Amino acid sequence: MGSDGTDNLSLDSIRKTLIGLEDTIIYSLIERSKLPLNSPAYKSSPFPGFHGSLMQLLVKGTEAVQAQFGRYQSPEEVPFFPDNLPPPIVHPSQNCSQKLPAAAASVNVSKDIWDFYVNKLLPQLATEGDDGNYVLSVASDLVCLQALSRRIHYGKYVAEVKFINETEAYTTAIRAQDKDTIMNLLTDTKVEAMVKQRVAKKAMVFGAEVTLSDSNGSNTNNYKVEPSVVSRLYDEWVIPLTKVVEVDYLLKRLE
């Protein structure tokens, strides 16, 4: 097992990482919620050498720079525009990135993340309006997208640890390419319910509007991001897509 770099993986260490990513995601959503929707930033427009939306242009350009500095050498970091990325000129330290078997490289749900963020989440997050500050809006979108992508693609590590802990059961299902059995093996509804409750509570705490007139220092009826939106984000998209990543990874695990 040591040859594939998975020696130090454990469900406990992964859970700590995922809990930390909850904070990152919620804070990024709070920042984006401060800005109006700014719909023109998501409509296709002609740019020199590029035809697409301002959001697509900024994300693609940022990813090209980050690729040179080794961001996408880590299995949990997956670009939204992988075609024609420049090769890295800086490589991450072996101590900074866990390795996974080759199956991890082809597991990618970036298109689904982009679709639910732009078409489903963003309209719930940002109020209708146009202040003309499109670059600031899409820069904030990029932070949200990358945090969500990292959280969801971290499912590769989750799947690997589950495989290590129940190798025989998973191996049988993988050899049969039995998606339903794999999904049943990796699903823990109690943990999922706890995660949804925790992120809703965090959204209440992180996003409470603080005023001096409140006896307890905060107005718990007015949040920067509605806790129900964050809970639904995890319920309808983050958790299901993470499980898609886990199943896809495991189906290829023995290759």
XYZ file of C-alpha atoms in Angstrom:
255
model
C 0.000 0.000 0.000
C 2.911 2.328 0.626
C 3.871 2.459 -3.049
C 0.749 4.429 -3.990
C 1.185 7.052 -1.272
C -1.980 6.227 0.641
C -0.280 5.133 3.885
C -1.367 8.111 5.980
C -4.970 8.262 4.811
C -7.658 7.733 7.431
C -11.333 8.596 7.648
C -10.579 10.743 10.700
C -7.995 12.888 8.897
C -10.262 13.183 5.863
C -13.246 14.219 7.992
C -11.143 16.987 9.544
C -10.252 18.242 6.082
C -13.875 18.124 4.926
C -15.044 19.973 8.047
C -12.445 22.657 7.346
C -13.660 22.929 3.759
C -17.170 23.566 5.070
C -15.854 26.782 6.612
C -14.140 27.775 3.365
C -17.279 27.148 1.327
C -19.605 29.022 3.674
C -17.326 32.057 3.930
C -16.958 32.159 0.131
C -20.749 32.040 -0.261
C -21.108 34.887 2.223
C -18.667 37.001 0.201
C -20.519 36.313 -3.055
C -23.874 37.110 -1.444
C -22.698 40.668 -0.799
C -22.765 41.343 -4.549
C -25.764 41.465 -6.900
C -26.336 38.750 -9.477
C -24.814 40.791 -12.345
C -26.308 38.544 -15.038
C -24.335 39.966 -18.013
C -21.158 38.391 -16.581
C -22.579 34.950 -17.403
C -23.707 35.654 -20.958
C -21.550 34.859 -23.967
C -19.659 37.876 -25.292
C -16.846 38.353 -27.816
C -13.423 38.933 -26.283
C -10.105 39.157 -28.153
C -9.112 35.552 -28.831
C -11.981 34.126 -26.803
C -15.721 33.724 -27.219
C -17.669 32.996 -24.057
C -18.797 34.665 -20.860
C -16.665 36.893 -18.673
C -16.886 34.234 -15.985
C -15.556 31.573 -18.349
C -12.747 33.877 -19.466
C -11.629 34.694 -15.930
C -11.786 31.084 -14.724
C -9.937 29.776 -17.767
C -7.226 32.432 -17.489
C -6.774 31.917 -13.749
C -6.532 28.149 -14.158
C -3.815 28.558 -16.790
C -1.700 30.541 -14.323
C -2.399 28.185 -11.429
C -1.575 25.146 -13.567
C 1.948 26.493 -14.048
C 2.370 26.558 -10.282
C 1.259 22.970 -9.829
C -2.264 23.381 -8.495
C -3.665 20.562 -10.594
C -1.017 18.049 -9.606
C -3.168 17.222 -6.564
C -6.000 14.700 -7.139
C -8.607 16.867 -5.417
C -7.817 19.905 -7.576
C -9.635 19.555 -10.898
C -9.784 22.369 -13.490
C -13.009 23.475 -15.123
C -11.159 24.078 -18.403
C -8.594 21.262 -18.644
C -7.850 21.558 -22.360
C -4.512 23.102 -23.320
C -3.401 23.946 -19.794
C 0.305 24.817 -19.651
C 2.601 22.294 -17.948
C 3.661 23.035 -14.364
C 6.913 24.869 -13.786
C 6.571 24.329 -10.025
C 5.679 20.965 -8.524
C 4.104 20.522 -5.065
C 6.190 18.937 -2.352
C 5.595 15.239 -1.763
C 4.624 16.197 1.790
C 1.924 18.581 0.585
C -0.112 16.217 -1.544
C -1.294 12.678 -0.989
C -0.974 10.394 -3.975
C -3.774 8.149 -5.161
C -3.861 5.252 -7.629
C -4.152 6.143 -11.314
C -7.942 5.757 -11.176
C -8.177 9.207 -9.594
C -6.963 11.116 -12.635
C -9.998 10.472 -14.848
C -12.676 11.165 -12.215
C -14.130 14.583 -12.958
C -17.534 16.151 -12.233
C -16.506 19.750 -12.954
C -19.229 20.271 -15.568
C -21.892 19.283 -13.053
C -20.415 21.623 -10.435
C -20.351 24.519 -12.882
C -23.938 23.845 -13.973
C -25.453 23.676 -10.494
C -23.468 26.693 -9.302
C -24.401 29.024 -12.162
C -27.954 27.843 -12.791
C -29.155 26.715 -9.362
C -27.087 28.079 -6.481
C -26.143 31.550 -7.706
C -29.754 32.749 -8.168
C -30.451 31.714 -4.543
C -27.264 33.340 -3.295
C -27.212 36.732 -4.993
C -30.034 39.243 -5.179
C -31.270 40.413 -8.562
C -29.431 43.503 -9.681
C -26.612 44.907 -11.779
C -23.973 47.218 -10.330
C -21.643 46.834 -13.313
C -18.867 45.379 -11.168
C -18.703 42.138 -13.126
C -15.048 41.291 -12.558
C -15.444 41.397 -8.781
C -18.498 39.143 -9.051
C -16.853 36.471 -11.190
C -13.666 36.596 -9.112
C -15.841 35.780 -6.104
C -17.533 33.040 -8.141
C -14.150 31.480 -8.837
C -13.399 31.223 -5.113
C -16.770 29.538 -4.546
C -16.344 27.162 -7.484
C -12.862 26.047 -6.513
C -13.868 25.482 -2.885
C -16.869 23.406 -3.961
C -14.816 21.473 -6.502
C -12.107 20.642 -3.988
C -14.703 19.472 -1.453
C -16.517 17.282 -3.978
C -13.429 15.795 -5.623
C -12.044 15.013 -2.168
C -14.418 12.096 -2.500
C -11.531 10.299 -4.199
C -9.734 10.131 -0.856
C -12.919 9.139 0.952
C -13.433 6.296 -1.513
C -9.840 5.110 -1.176
C -10.059 4.889 2.610
C -13.368 3.060 2.432
C -11.810 0.647 -0.073
C -8.845 0.040 2.241
C -11.130 -0.556 5.223
C -13.473 -2.960 3.390
C -11.312 -4.244 0.565
C -13.027 -7.594 0.105
C -16.572 -6.238 -0.137
C -15.593 -3.439 -2.489
C -13.413 -5.685 -4.656
C -16.322 -8.060 -5.262
C -18.615 -5.191 -6.264
C -15.951 -3.533 -8.411
C -15.214 -6.704 -10.350
C -18.937 -7.045 -11.030
C -19.082 -3.306 -11.908
C -22.070 -3.180 -9.567
C -22.753 0.533 -9.037
C -25.731 -0.012 -6.751
C -23.808 -2.208 -4.328
C -20.889 0.218 -4.278
C -23.269 3.100 -3.584
C -24.896 1.161 -0.745
C -21.509 0.306 0.754
C -20.305 3.894 0.824
C -23.548 5.561 1.931
C -23.937 6.531 5.586
C -27.224 8.394 5.997
C -26.535 9.278 9.643
C -23.284 11.002 8.737
C -24.957 12.803 5.831
C -27.714 14.117 8.111
C -25.122 15.302 10.623
C -23.184 17.139 7.906
C -26.309 18.952 6.698
C -27.172 19.996 10.240
C -23.619 21.169 10.900
C -23.331 23.348 7.789
C -26.705 24.937 8.527
C -25.534 25.731 12.069
C -22.268 27.153 10.746
C -24.179 29.363 8.302
C -26.186 30.694 11.257
C -23.047 31.455 13.258
C -20.792 32.737 10.459
C -23.524 34.710 8.713
C -25.394 36.282 11.611
C -25.878 40.030 11.272
C -24.287 41.600 14.349
C -25.911 44.748 15.725
C -25.282 46.672 18.931
C -29.003 46.819 19.697
C -29.322 43.063 20.216
C -29.077 41.796 23.769
C -26.908 38.880 22.653
C -24.970 40.824 20.051
C -26.538 39.264 16.971
C -29.784 39.115 15.053
C -30.419 35.442 14.480
C -33.346 36.177 12.151
C -31.229 37.902 9.538
C -28.407 35.959 7.898
C -25.954 36.904 5.165
C -26.627 33.495 3.599
C -29.753 31.595 4.550
C -28.803 28.434 6.483
C -31.444 26.522 4.526
C -29.635 27.390 1.281
C -26.370 25.968 2.617
C -28.059 22.838 3.948
C -29.832 22.330 0.617
C -26.547 22.899 -1.226
C -25.062 19.931 0.609
C -28.230 17.845 0.399
C -28.901 18.275 -3.317
C -25.454 18.805 -4.801
C -22.350 18.494 -2.628
C -23.118 15.129 -1.022
C -24.649 13.496 -4.140
C -21.805 14.651 -6.401
C -19.207 13.530 -3.863
C -20.797 10.089 -3.964
C -20.702 10.134 -7.779
C -16.965 10.833 -7.496
C -16.568 7.976 -5.013
C -18.444 5.483 -7.191
C -16.605 6.521 -10.374
C -13.278 6.230 -8.598
C -14.050 2.817 -7.131
C -15.303 1.409 -10.434
C -11.812 2.095 -11.811
C -9.887 1.268 -8.636
C -8.652 -2.157 -9.771
C -7.511 -1.028 -13.229
